[in-house]
PDB file of C-alpha atoms in Angstrom:
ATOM      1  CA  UNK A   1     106.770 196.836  93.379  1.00  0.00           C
ATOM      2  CA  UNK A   2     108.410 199.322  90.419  1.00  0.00           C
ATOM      3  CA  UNK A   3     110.234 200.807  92.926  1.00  0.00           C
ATOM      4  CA  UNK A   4     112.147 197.691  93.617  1.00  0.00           C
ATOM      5  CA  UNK A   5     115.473 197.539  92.128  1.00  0.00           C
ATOM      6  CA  UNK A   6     115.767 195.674  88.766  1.00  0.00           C
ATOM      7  CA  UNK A   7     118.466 193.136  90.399  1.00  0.00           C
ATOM      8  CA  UNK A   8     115.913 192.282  93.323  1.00  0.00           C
ATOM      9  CA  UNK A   9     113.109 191.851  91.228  1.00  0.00           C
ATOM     10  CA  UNK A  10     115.642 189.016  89.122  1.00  0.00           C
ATOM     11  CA  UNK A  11     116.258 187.672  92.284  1.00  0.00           C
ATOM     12  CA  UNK A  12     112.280 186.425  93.068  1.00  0.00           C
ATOM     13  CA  UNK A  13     111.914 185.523  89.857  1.00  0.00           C
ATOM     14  CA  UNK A  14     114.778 183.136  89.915  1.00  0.00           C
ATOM     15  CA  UNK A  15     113.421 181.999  93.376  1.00  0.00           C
ATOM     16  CA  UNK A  16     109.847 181.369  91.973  1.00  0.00           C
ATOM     17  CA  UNK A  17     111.287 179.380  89.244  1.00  0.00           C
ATOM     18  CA  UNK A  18     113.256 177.048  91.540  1.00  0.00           C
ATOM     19  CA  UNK A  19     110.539 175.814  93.720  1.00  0.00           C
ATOM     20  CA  UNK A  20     108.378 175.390  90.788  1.00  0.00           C
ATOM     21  CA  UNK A  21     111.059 173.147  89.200  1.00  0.00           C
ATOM     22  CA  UNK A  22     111.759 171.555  92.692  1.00  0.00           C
ATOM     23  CA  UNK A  23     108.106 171.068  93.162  1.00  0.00           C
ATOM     24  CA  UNK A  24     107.998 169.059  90.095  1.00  0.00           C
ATOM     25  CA  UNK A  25     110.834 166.844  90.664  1.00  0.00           C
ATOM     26  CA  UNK A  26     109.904 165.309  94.117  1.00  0.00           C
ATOM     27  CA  UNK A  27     106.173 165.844  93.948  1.00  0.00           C
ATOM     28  CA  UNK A  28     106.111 162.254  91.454  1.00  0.00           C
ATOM     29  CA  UNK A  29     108.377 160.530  93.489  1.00  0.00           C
ATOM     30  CA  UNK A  30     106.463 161.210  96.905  1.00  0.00           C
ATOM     31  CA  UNK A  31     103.299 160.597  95.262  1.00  0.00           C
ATOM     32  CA  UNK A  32     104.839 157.247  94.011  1.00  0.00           C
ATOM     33  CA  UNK A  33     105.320 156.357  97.334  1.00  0.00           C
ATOM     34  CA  UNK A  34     102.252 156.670  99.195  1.00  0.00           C
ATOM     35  CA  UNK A  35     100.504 154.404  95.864  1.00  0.00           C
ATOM     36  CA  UNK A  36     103.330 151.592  96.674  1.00  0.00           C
ATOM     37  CA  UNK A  37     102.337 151.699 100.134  1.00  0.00           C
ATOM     38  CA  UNK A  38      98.103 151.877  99.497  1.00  0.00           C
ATOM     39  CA  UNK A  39      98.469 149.034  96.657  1.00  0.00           C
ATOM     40  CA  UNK A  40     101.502 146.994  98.256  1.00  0.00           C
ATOM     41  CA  UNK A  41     101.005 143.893 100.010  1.00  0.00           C
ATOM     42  CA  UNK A  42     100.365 144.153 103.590  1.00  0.00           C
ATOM     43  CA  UNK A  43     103.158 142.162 105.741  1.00  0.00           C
ATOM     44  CA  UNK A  44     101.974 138.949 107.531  1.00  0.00           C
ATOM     45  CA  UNK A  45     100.983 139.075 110.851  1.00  0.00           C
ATOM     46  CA  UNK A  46     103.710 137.643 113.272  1.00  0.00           C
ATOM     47  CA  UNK A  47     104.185 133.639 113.431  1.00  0.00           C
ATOM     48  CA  UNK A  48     103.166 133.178 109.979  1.00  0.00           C
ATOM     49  CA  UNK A  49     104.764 131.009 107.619  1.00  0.00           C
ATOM     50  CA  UNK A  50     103.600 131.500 103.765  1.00  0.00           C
ATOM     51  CA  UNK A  51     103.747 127.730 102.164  1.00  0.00           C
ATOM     52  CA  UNK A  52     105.462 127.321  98.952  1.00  0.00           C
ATOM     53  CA  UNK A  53     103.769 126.890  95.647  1.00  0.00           C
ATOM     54  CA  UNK A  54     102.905 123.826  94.762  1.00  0.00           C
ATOM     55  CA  UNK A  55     104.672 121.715  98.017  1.00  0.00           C
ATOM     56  CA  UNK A  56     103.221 118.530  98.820  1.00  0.00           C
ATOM     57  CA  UNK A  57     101.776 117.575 102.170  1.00  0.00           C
ATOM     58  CA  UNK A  58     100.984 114.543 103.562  1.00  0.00           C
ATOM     59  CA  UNK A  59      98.017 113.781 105.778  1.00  0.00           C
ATOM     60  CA  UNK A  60      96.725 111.689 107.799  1.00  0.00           C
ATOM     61  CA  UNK A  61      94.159 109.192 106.430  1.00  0.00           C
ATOM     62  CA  UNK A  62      90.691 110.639 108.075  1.00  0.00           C
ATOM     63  CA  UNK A  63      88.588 109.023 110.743  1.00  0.00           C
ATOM     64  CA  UNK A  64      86.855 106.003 109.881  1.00  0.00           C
ATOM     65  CA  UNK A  65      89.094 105.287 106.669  1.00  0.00           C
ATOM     66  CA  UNK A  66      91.883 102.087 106.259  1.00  0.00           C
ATOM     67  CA  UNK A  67      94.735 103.011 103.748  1.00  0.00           C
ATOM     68  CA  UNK A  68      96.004  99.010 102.850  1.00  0.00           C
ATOM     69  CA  UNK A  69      98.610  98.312 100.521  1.00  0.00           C
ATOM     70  CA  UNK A  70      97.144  95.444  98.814  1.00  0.00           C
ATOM     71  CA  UNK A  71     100.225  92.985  96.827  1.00  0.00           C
ATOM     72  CA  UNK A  72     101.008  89.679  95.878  1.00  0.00           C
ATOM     73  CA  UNK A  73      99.001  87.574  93.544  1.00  0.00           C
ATOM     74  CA  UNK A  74      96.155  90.218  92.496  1.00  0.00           C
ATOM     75  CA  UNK A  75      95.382  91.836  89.383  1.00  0.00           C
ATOM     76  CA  UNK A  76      96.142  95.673  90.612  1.00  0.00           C
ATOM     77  CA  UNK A  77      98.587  95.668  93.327  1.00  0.00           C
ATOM     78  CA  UNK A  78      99.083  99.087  95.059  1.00  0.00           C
ATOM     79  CA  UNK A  79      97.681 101.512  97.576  1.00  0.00           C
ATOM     80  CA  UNK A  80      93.883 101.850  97.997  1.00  0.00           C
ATOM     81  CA  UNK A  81      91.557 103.843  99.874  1.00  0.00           C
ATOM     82  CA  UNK A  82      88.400 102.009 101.907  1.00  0.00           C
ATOM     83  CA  UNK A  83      86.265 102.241 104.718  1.00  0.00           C
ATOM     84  CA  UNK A  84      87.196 101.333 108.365  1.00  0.00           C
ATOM     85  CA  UNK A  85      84.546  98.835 108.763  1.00  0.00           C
ATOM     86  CA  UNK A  86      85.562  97.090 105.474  1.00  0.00           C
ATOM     87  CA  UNK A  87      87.262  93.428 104.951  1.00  0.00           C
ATOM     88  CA  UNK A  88      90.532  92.240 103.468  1.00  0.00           C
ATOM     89  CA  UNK A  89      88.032  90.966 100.546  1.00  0.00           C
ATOM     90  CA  UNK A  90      86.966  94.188  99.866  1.00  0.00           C
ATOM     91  CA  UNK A  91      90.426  95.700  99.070  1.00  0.00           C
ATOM     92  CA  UNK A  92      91.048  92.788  96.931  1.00  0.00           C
ATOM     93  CA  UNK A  93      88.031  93.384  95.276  1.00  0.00           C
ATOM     94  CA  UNK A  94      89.671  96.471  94.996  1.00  0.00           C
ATOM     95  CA  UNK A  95      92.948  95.436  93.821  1.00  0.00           C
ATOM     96  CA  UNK A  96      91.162  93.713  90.527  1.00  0.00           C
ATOM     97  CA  UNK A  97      90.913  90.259  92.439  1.00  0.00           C
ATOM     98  CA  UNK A  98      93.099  87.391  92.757  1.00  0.00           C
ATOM     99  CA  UNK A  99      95.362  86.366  90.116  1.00  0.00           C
ATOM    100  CA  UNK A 100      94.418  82.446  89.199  1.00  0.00           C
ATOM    101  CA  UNK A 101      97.534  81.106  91.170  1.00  0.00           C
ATOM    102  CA  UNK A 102      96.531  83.263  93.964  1.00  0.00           C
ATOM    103  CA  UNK A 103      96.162  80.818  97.292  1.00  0.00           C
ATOM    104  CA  UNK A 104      92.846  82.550  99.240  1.00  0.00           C
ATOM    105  CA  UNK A 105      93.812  79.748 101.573  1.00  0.00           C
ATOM    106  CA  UNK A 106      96.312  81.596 103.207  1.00  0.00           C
ATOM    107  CA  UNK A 107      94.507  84.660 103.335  1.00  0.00           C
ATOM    108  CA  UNK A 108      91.729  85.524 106.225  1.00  0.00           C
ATOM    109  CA  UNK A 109      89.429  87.264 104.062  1.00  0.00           C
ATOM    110  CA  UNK A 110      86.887  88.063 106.980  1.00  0.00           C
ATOM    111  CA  UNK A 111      89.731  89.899 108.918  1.00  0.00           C
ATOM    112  CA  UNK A 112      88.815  93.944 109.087  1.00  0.00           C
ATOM    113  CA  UNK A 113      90.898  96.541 107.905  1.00  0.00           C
ATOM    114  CA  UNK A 114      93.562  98.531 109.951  1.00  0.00           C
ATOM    115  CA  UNK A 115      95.006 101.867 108.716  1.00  0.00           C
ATOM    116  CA  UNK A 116      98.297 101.425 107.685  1.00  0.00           C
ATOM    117  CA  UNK A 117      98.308  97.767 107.143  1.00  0.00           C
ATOM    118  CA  UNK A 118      99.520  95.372 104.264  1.00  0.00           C
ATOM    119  CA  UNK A 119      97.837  92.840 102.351  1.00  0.00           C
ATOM    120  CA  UNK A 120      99.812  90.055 101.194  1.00  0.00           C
ATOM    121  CA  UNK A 121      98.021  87.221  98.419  1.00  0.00           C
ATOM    122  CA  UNK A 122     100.599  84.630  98.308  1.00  0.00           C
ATOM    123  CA  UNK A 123     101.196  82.671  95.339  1.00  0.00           C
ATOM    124  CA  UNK A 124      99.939  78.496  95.348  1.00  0.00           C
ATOM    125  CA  UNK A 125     103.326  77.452  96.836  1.00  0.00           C
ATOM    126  CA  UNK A 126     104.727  80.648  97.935  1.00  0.00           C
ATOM    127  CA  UNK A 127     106.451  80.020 101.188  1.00  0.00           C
ATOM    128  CA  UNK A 128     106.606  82.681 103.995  1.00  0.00           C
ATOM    129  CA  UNK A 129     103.473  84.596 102.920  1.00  0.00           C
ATOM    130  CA  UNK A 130     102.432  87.015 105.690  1.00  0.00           C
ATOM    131  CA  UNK A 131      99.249  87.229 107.324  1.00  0.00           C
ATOM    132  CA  UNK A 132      95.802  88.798 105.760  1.00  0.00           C
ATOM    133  CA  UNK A 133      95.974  91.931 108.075  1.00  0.00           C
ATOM    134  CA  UNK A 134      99.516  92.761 107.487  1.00  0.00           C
ATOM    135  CA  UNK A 135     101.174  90.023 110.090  1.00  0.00           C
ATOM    136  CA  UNK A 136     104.744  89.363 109.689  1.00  0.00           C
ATOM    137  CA  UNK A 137     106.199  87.545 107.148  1.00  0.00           C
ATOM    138  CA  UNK A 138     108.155  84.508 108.071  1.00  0.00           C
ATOM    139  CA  UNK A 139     111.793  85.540 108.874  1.00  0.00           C
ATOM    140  CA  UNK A 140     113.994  84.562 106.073  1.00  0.00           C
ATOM    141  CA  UNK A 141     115.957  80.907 106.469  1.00  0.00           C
ATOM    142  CA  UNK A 142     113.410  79.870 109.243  1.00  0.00           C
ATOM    143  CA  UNK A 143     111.897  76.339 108.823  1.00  0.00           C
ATOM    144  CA  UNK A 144     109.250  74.297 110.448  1.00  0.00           C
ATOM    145  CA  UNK A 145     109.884  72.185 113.109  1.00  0.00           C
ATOM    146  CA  UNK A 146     110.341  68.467 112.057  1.00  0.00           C
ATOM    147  CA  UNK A 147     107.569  66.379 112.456  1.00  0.00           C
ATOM    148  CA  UNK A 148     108.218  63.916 115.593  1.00  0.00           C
ATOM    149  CA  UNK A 149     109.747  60.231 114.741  1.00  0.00           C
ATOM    150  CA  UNK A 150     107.925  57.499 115.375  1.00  0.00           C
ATOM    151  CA  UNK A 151     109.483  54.723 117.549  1.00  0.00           C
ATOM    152  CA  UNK A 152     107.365  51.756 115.679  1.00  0.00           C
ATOM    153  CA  UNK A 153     108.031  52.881 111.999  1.00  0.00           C
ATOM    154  CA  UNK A 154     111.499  55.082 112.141  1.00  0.00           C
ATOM    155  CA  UNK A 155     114.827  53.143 110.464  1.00  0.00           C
ATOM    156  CA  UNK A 156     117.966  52.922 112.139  1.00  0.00           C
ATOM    157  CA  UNK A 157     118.850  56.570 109.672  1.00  0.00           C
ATOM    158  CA  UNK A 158     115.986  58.296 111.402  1.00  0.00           C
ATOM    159  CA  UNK A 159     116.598  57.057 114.893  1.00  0.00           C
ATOM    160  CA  UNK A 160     120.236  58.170 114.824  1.00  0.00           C
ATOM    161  CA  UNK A 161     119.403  61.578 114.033  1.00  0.00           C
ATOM    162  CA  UNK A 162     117.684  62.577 117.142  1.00  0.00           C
ATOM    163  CA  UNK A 163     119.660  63.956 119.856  1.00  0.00           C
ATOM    164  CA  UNK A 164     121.676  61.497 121.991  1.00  0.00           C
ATOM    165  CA  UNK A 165     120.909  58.769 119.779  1.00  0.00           C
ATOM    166  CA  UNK A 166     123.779  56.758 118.285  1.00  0.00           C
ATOM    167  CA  UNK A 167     123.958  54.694 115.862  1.00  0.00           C
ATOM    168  CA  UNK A 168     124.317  51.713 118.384  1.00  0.00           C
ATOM    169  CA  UNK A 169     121.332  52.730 120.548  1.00  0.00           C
ATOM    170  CA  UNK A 170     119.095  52.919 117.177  1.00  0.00           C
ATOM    171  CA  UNK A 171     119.951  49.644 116.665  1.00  0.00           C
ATOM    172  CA  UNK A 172     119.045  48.785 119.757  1.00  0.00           C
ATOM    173  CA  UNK A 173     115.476  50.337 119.632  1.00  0.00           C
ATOM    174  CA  UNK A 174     114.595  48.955 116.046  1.00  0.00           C
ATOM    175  CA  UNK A 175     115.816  45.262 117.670  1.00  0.00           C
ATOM    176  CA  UNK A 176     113.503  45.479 120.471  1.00  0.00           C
ATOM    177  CA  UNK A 177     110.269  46.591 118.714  1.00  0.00           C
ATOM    178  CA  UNK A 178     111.178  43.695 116.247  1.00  0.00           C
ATOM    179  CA  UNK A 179     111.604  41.581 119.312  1.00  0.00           C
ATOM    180  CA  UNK A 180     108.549  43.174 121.140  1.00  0.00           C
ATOM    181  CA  UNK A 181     105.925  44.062 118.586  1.00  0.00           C
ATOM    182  CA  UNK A 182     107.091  47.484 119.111  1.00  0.00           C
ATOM    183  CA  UNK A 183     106.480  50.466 121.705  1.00  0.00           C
ATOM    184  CA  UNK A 184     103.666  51.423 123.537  1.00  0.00           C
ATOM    185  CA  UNK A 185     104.761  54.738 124.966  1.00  0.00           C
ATOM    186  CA  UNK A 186     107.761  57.256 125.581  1.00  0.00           C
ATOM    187  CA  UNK A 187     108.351  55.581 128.365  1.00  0.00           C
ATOM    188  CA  UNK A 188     108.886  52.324 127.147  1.00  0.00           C
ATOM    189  CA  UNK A 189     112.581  53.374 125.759  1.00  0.00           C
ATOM    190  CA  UNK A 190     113.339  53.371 129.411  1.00  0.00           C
ATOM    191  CA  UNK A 191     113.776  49.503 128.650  1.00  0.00           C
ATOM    192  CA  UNK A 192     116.975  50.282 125.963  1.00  0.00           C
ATOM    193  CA  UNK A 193     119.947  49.881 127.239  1.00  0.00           C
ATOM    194  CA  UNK A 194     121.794  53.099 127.773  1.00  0.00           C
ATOM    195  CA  UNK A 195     118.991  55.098 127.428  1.00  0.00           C
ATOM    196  CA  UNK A 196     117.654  56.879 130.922  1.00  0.00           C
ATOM    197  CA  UNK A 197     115.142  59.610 131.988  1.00  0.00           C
ATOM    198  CA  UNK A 198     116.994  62.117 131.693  1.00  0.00           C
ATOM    199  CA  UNK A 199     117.868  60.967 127.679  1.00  0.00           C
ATOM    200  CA  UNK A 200     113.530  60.323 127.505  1.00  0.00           C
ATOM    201  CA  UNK A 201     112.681  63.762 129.022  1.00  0.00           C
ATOM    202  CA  UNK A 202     115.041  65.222 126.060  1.00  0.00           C
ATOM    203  CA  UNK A 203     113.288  63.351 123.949  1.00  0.00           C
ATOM    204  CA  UNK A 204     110.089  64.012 124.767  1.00  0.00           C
ATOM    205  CA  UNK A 205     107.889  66.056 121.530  1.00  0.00           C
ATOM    206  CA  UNK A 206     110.641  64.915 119.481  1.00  0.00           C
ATOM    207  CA  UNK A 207     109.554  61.126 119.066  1.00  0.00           C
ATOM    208  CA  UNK A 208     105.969  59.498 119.261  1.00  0.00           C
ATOM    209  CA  UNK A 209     104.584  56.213 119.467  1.00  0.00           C
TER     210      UNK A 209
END
């Protein structure tokens, strides 16, 4: 190697000292590489979906359970957890009880628990309350059907309200069960004047006797 000229002998050395330097540079950087793949997280396998942190999910209530919402006239209205064979006294038990106005009346506290359902404890005098296992309430504005008018104690007012009754024909009908002692059936109006079976048949559930 001393016979080599002094500028070729420059030239390795310069060439040594580059791929040291070289070496150096990229060596880190490679090595950094290989730890983020050994210590980074693996990719998920295909179809999965990652949930987010602290989402909410709702379920199902599970197999043999009855989530009621118990309201109305008890102590601690809301949503409450019991057992499928349980009662609509039980989860108002649950509910802290019935209020003292509560009307248990209205309420079929022997009915069993469906999932899902609502519990209504009416009020004493609360109209339209809906059934102990979650029935329908009454549809808003709906009323009763009026009690049938009786021929023997009605007034003349009463009588003229039904259908196809006029003021003259209730006179009529409150002169002849003066005159008579009164009616015996229905069918006895047939003896009114201007009254006929087709007006009796229209009548019929809407008077008695």
């Amino acid at each position: 190697m001393a016979d080599l000229p002094r500028s070729q002998l420059a030239g390795y050395a310069i060439a040594a000292v580059l791929v040291v330097v070289l070496g150096i540079r990229y060596l880190p950087a490679s090595g950094g590489g290989m730890a983020s793949g050994a210590g980074g997280s693996r990719s998920a396998p295909p179809g999965a979906h990652p949930s987010a942190a602290g989402s909410l999910s709702a379920s199902p209530a599970p197999a043999g359970e009855a989530v009621v919402d118990v309201t109305g006239a008890v102590r601690r209205p809301g949503v409450y957890h019991l057992g499928g064979g349980d009662r609509v006294q039980d989860a108002v038990r649950r509910a802290g009880g019935p209020r003292g106005n509560a009307d248990l009346a209205a309420v079929n506290l022997a009915a069993k628990l469906t999932d899902g359902a609502q519990i209504l404890v009416p009020a004493r005098g609360a109209a339209g309350a809906a059934g102990a296992g979650g029935g329908p309430a009454s549809a808003p504005g709906a009323t009763s059907p009026a009690p049938p008018v009786n021929l023997n104690t009605a007034t003349a007012e009463q009588l003229d309200a039904l259908d196809g009754i006029g003021p003259t024909t209730a006179q009529k009908i409150v002169a002849y069960r003066q005159a008579h002692g009164g009616f015996g059936s229905l069918q006895d109006l047939d003896r009114i004047p201007g009254i006929g079976p087709k007006r009796i048949a229209a009548l019929r559930g809407k008077v008695t006797t």
